[in-house]
GROMACS .gro file of C-alpha atoms in nm:
model
  158
    1MET     CA    1   1.269  -1.249   1.233
    2ARG     CA    2   1.102  -0.919   1.237
    3GLU     CA    3   0.784  -0.937   1.009
    4GLU     CA    4   0.729  -0.718   0.784
    5PRO     CA    5   0.513  -0.339   0.767
    6THR     CA    6   0.210  -0.337   0.744
    7GLN     CA    7   0.036  -0.087   0.616
    8ARG     CA    8  -0.028   0.065   0.203
    9LEU     CA    9   0.036   0.317   0.070
   10SER     CA   10  -0.333   0.454  -0.158
   11LYS     CA   11  -0.419   0.260  -0.457
   12GLN     CA   12  -0.441   0.634  -0.665
   13SER     CA   13  -0.032   0.638  -0.597
   14ILE     CA   14  -0.033   0.380  -0.898
   15THR     CA   15  -0.177   0.703  -1.091
   16ILE     CA   16   0.018   0.980  -0.930
   17TRP     CA   17   0.318   0.812  -1.035
   18ARG     CA   18   0.239   0.751  -1.366
   19ILE     CA   19   0.126   1.138  -1.420
   20GLN     CA   20   0.496   1.224  -1.237
   21ARG     CA   21   0.675   0.955  -1.473
   22SER     CA   22   0.447   1.061  -1.771
   23LEU     CA   23   0.571   1.503  -1.679
   24GLU     CA   24   0.921   1.359  -1.629
   25GLY     CA   25   0.952   1.121  -2.003
   26PHE     CA   26   0.825   1.470  -2.160
   27ILE     CA   27   1.185   1.601  -2.141
   28LEU     CA   28   1.268   1.300  -2.341
   29VAL     CA   29   1.126   1.318  -2.563
   30LEU     CA   30   1.218   1.657  -2.678
   31LEU     CA   31   1.538   1.497  -2.778
   32PRO     CA   32   1.411   1.345  -3.078
   33ILE     CA   33   1.253   1.621  -3.155
   34ILE     CA   34   1.538   1.844  -3.203
   35TYR     CA   35   1.716   1.547  -3.333
   36GLY     CA   36   1.511   1.517  -3.630
   37VAL     CA   37   1.465   1.859  -3.679
   38VAL     CA   38   1.817   1.892  -3.679
   39LEU     CA   39   1.870   1.657  -3.922
   40GLN     CA   40   1.657   1.867  -4.163
   41TYR     CA   41   1.952   2.089  -4.187
   42VAL     CA   42   2.247   1.878  -4.103
   43ASP     CA   43   2.371   1.547  -4.245
   44TRP     CA   44   2.320   1.351  -3.917
   45PRO     CA   45   2.288   0.957  -3.940
   46VAL     CA   46   1.865   0.854  -3.981
   47TRP     CA   47   1.966   0.580  -3.762
   48ILE     CA   48   2.038   0.775  -3.430
   49LEU     CA   49   1.697   0.885  -3.436
   50THR     CA   50   1.545   0.551  -3.503
   51ILE     CA   51   1.733   0.482  -3.136
   52LEU     CA   52   1.627   0.740  -2.990
   53LEU     CA   53   1.271   0.685  -3.011
   54VAL     CA   54   1.257   0.298  -2.888
   55ILE     CA   55   1.453   0.431  -2.651
   56LEU     CA   56   1.182   0.672  -2.579
   57VAL     CA   57   0.924   0.415  -2.651
   58LEU     CA   58   1.106   0.151  -2.361
   59TYR     CA   59   1.131   0.466  -2.160
   60PHE     CA   60   0.712   0.472  -2.134
   61ILE     CA   61   0.637   0.127  -2.068
   62ALA     CA   62   0.919   0.094  -1.838
   63PHE     CA   63   0.852   0.330  -1.599
   64VAL     CA   64   0.502   0.495  -1.696
   65LEU     CA   65   0.354   0.117  -1.712
   66ILE     CA   66   0.489  -0.144  -1.545
   67TRP     CA   67   0.735  -0.001  -1.211
   68PRO     CA   68   0.402   0.230  -1.060
   69PRO     CA   69   0.228  -0.102  -1.007
   70ILE     CA   70   0.519  -0.330  -0.894
   71GLN     CA   71   0.661  -0.032  -0.687
   72TRP     CA   72   0.296   0.065  -0.497
   73ARG     CA   73   0.242  -0.340  -0.426
   74ARG     CA   74   0.678  -0.312  -0.197
   75PHE     CA   75   0.598  -0.067  -0.044
   76ARG     CA   76   0.500  -0.059   0.321
   77TYR     CA   77   0.550   0.099   0.599
   78GLN     CA   78   0.453   0.114   0.957
   79VAL     CA   79   0.509   0.360   1.274
   80LEU     CA   80   0.541   0.188   1.601
   81GLU     CA   81   0.622   0.299   1.952
   82GLN     CA   82   1.034   0.302   1.902
   83GLU     CA   83   1.077   0.325   1.505
   84ILE     CA   84   0.918   0.410   1.155
   85ASP     CA   85   0.926   0.066   0.959
   86ILE     CA   86   0.950   0.119   0.600
   87VAL     CA   87   1.048  -0.086   0.326
   88GLN     CA   88   1.078   0.000  -0.036
   89GLY     CA   89   1.229  -0.078  -0.378
   90VAL     CA   90   1.158  -0.253  -0.709
   91LEU     CA   91   1.482  -0.432  -0.808
   92ILE     CA   92   1.654  -0.386  -0.420
   93VAL     CA   93   1.492  -0.363  -0.172
   94ARG     CA   94   1.533  -0.174   0.161
   95ARG     CA   95   1.414  -0.157   0.458
   96THR     CA   96   1.483   0.078   0.633
   97LEU     CA   97   1.391   0.123   1.041
   98VAL     CA   98   1.431   0.489   1.193
   99PRO     CA   99   1.436   0.565   1.511
  100MET     CA  100   1.171   0.785   1.718
  101THR     CA  101   1.494   0.879   1.928
  102ARG     CA  102   1.644   1.030   1.565
  103ILE     CA  103   1.342   1.220   1.438
  104GLN     CA  104   1.447   1.627   1.440
  105HIS     CA  105   1.088   1.699   1.246
  106VAL     CA  106   0.802   1.573   1.045
  107GLU     CA  107   0.605   1.731   0.783
  108THR     CA  108   0.328   1.683   0.494
  109GLU     CA  109   0.392   1.760   0.181
  110GLN     CA  110   0.155   1.862  -0.072
  111GLY     CA  111   0.316   1.920  -0.486
  112PRO     CA  112   0.012   1.999  -0.757
  113ILE     CA  113   0.019   1.658  -0.828
  114LEU     CA  114  -0.080   1.612  -0.483
  115ARG     CA  115  -0.279   1.828  -0.407
  116ARG     CA  116  -0.569   1.733  -0.750
  117TYR     CA  117  -0.626   1.384  -0.591
  118LYS     CA  118  -0.583   1.533  -0.188
  119MET     CA  119  -0.299   1.358  -0.092
  120ALA     CA  120   0.027   1.399   0.114
  121SER     CA  121   0.353   1.285   0.107
  122VAL     CA  122   0.468   1.267   0.542
  123GLU     CA  123   0.820   1.328   0.570
  124ILE     CA  124   1.071   1.227   0.854
  125GLN     CA  125   1.380   1.449   0.892
  126THR     CA  126   1.643   1.302   1.118
  127ALA     CA  127   2.059   1.490   1.079
  128ALA     CA  128   2.193   1.226   0.865
  129THR     CA  129   1.914   1.219   0.645
  130THR     CA  130   1.518   1.242   0.520
  131HIS     CA  131   1.263   0.929   0.456
  132ARG     CA  132   0.986   0.971   0.312
  133ILE     CA  133   0.610   0.825   0.307
  134PRO     CA  134   0.493   0.939  -0.111
  135VAL     CA  135   0.111   0.890  -0.048
  136LEU     CA  136  -0.132   0.886   0.128
  137PRO     CA  137  -0.456   1.038   0.167
  138ILE     CA  138  -0.460   1.434   0.313
  139GLU     CA  139  -0.597   1.323   0.663
  140GLU     CA  140  -0.427   1.072   0.665
  141ALA     CA  141  -0.105   1.187   0.638
  142ASP     CA  142  -0.180   1.482   0.892
  143GLN     CA  143  -0.274   1.178   1.157
  144LEU     CA  144   0.051   0.981   1.082
  145ARG     CA  145   0.213   1.302   1.144
  146ASP     CA  146   0.110   1.389   1.468
  147GLN     CA  147   0.128   1.043   1.554
  148ILE     CA  148   0.489   1.074   1.473
  149ALA     CA  149   0.561   1.417   1.669
  150ARG     CA  150   0.409   1.270   1.935
  151LEU     CA  151   0.605   0.985   1.975
  152ALA     CA  152   0.908   1.135   1.827
  153ALA     CA  153   0.857   1.374   2.120
  154VAL     CA  154   0.772   1.102   2.409
  155ALA     CA  155   1.034   0.898   2.301
  156ILE     CA  156   1.353   1.240   2.308
  157ASP     CA  157   1.147   1.309   2.686
  158GLU     CA  158   1.263   0.968   2.816
   0.00000   0.00000   0.00000
């Protein structure tokens, strides 16, 4: 049986995922606010507002506080000469081997939050799908992108 990959993401990925999930959660904040405003004009049940608030609190506890450290612990990757090995997932653990011969394109990407923390993600594209190594320091992401591009070119030339 193959050993688990050894490379981990930056520990700052926990903070970055918390910020991203908090921003996503603000859309959920709108639901109880809108419902509360509508309650001023319409005679709808108040218990629905309570359920919306409970869902909102559970979302923040589960996906902002608890989920990111577990996700960080589970995500591992390793770039080998013939393939890239990626293990990810909290409830459902998925292990992906991306053969170097299948890689068509590799790039780094930064959104505003990643740029703020001087991080980047590496996206590896094959004909069928895109694989992502999400949060790496920018220098490490650039080196990884170049390493994968070099190994993929060698694999294609063989």
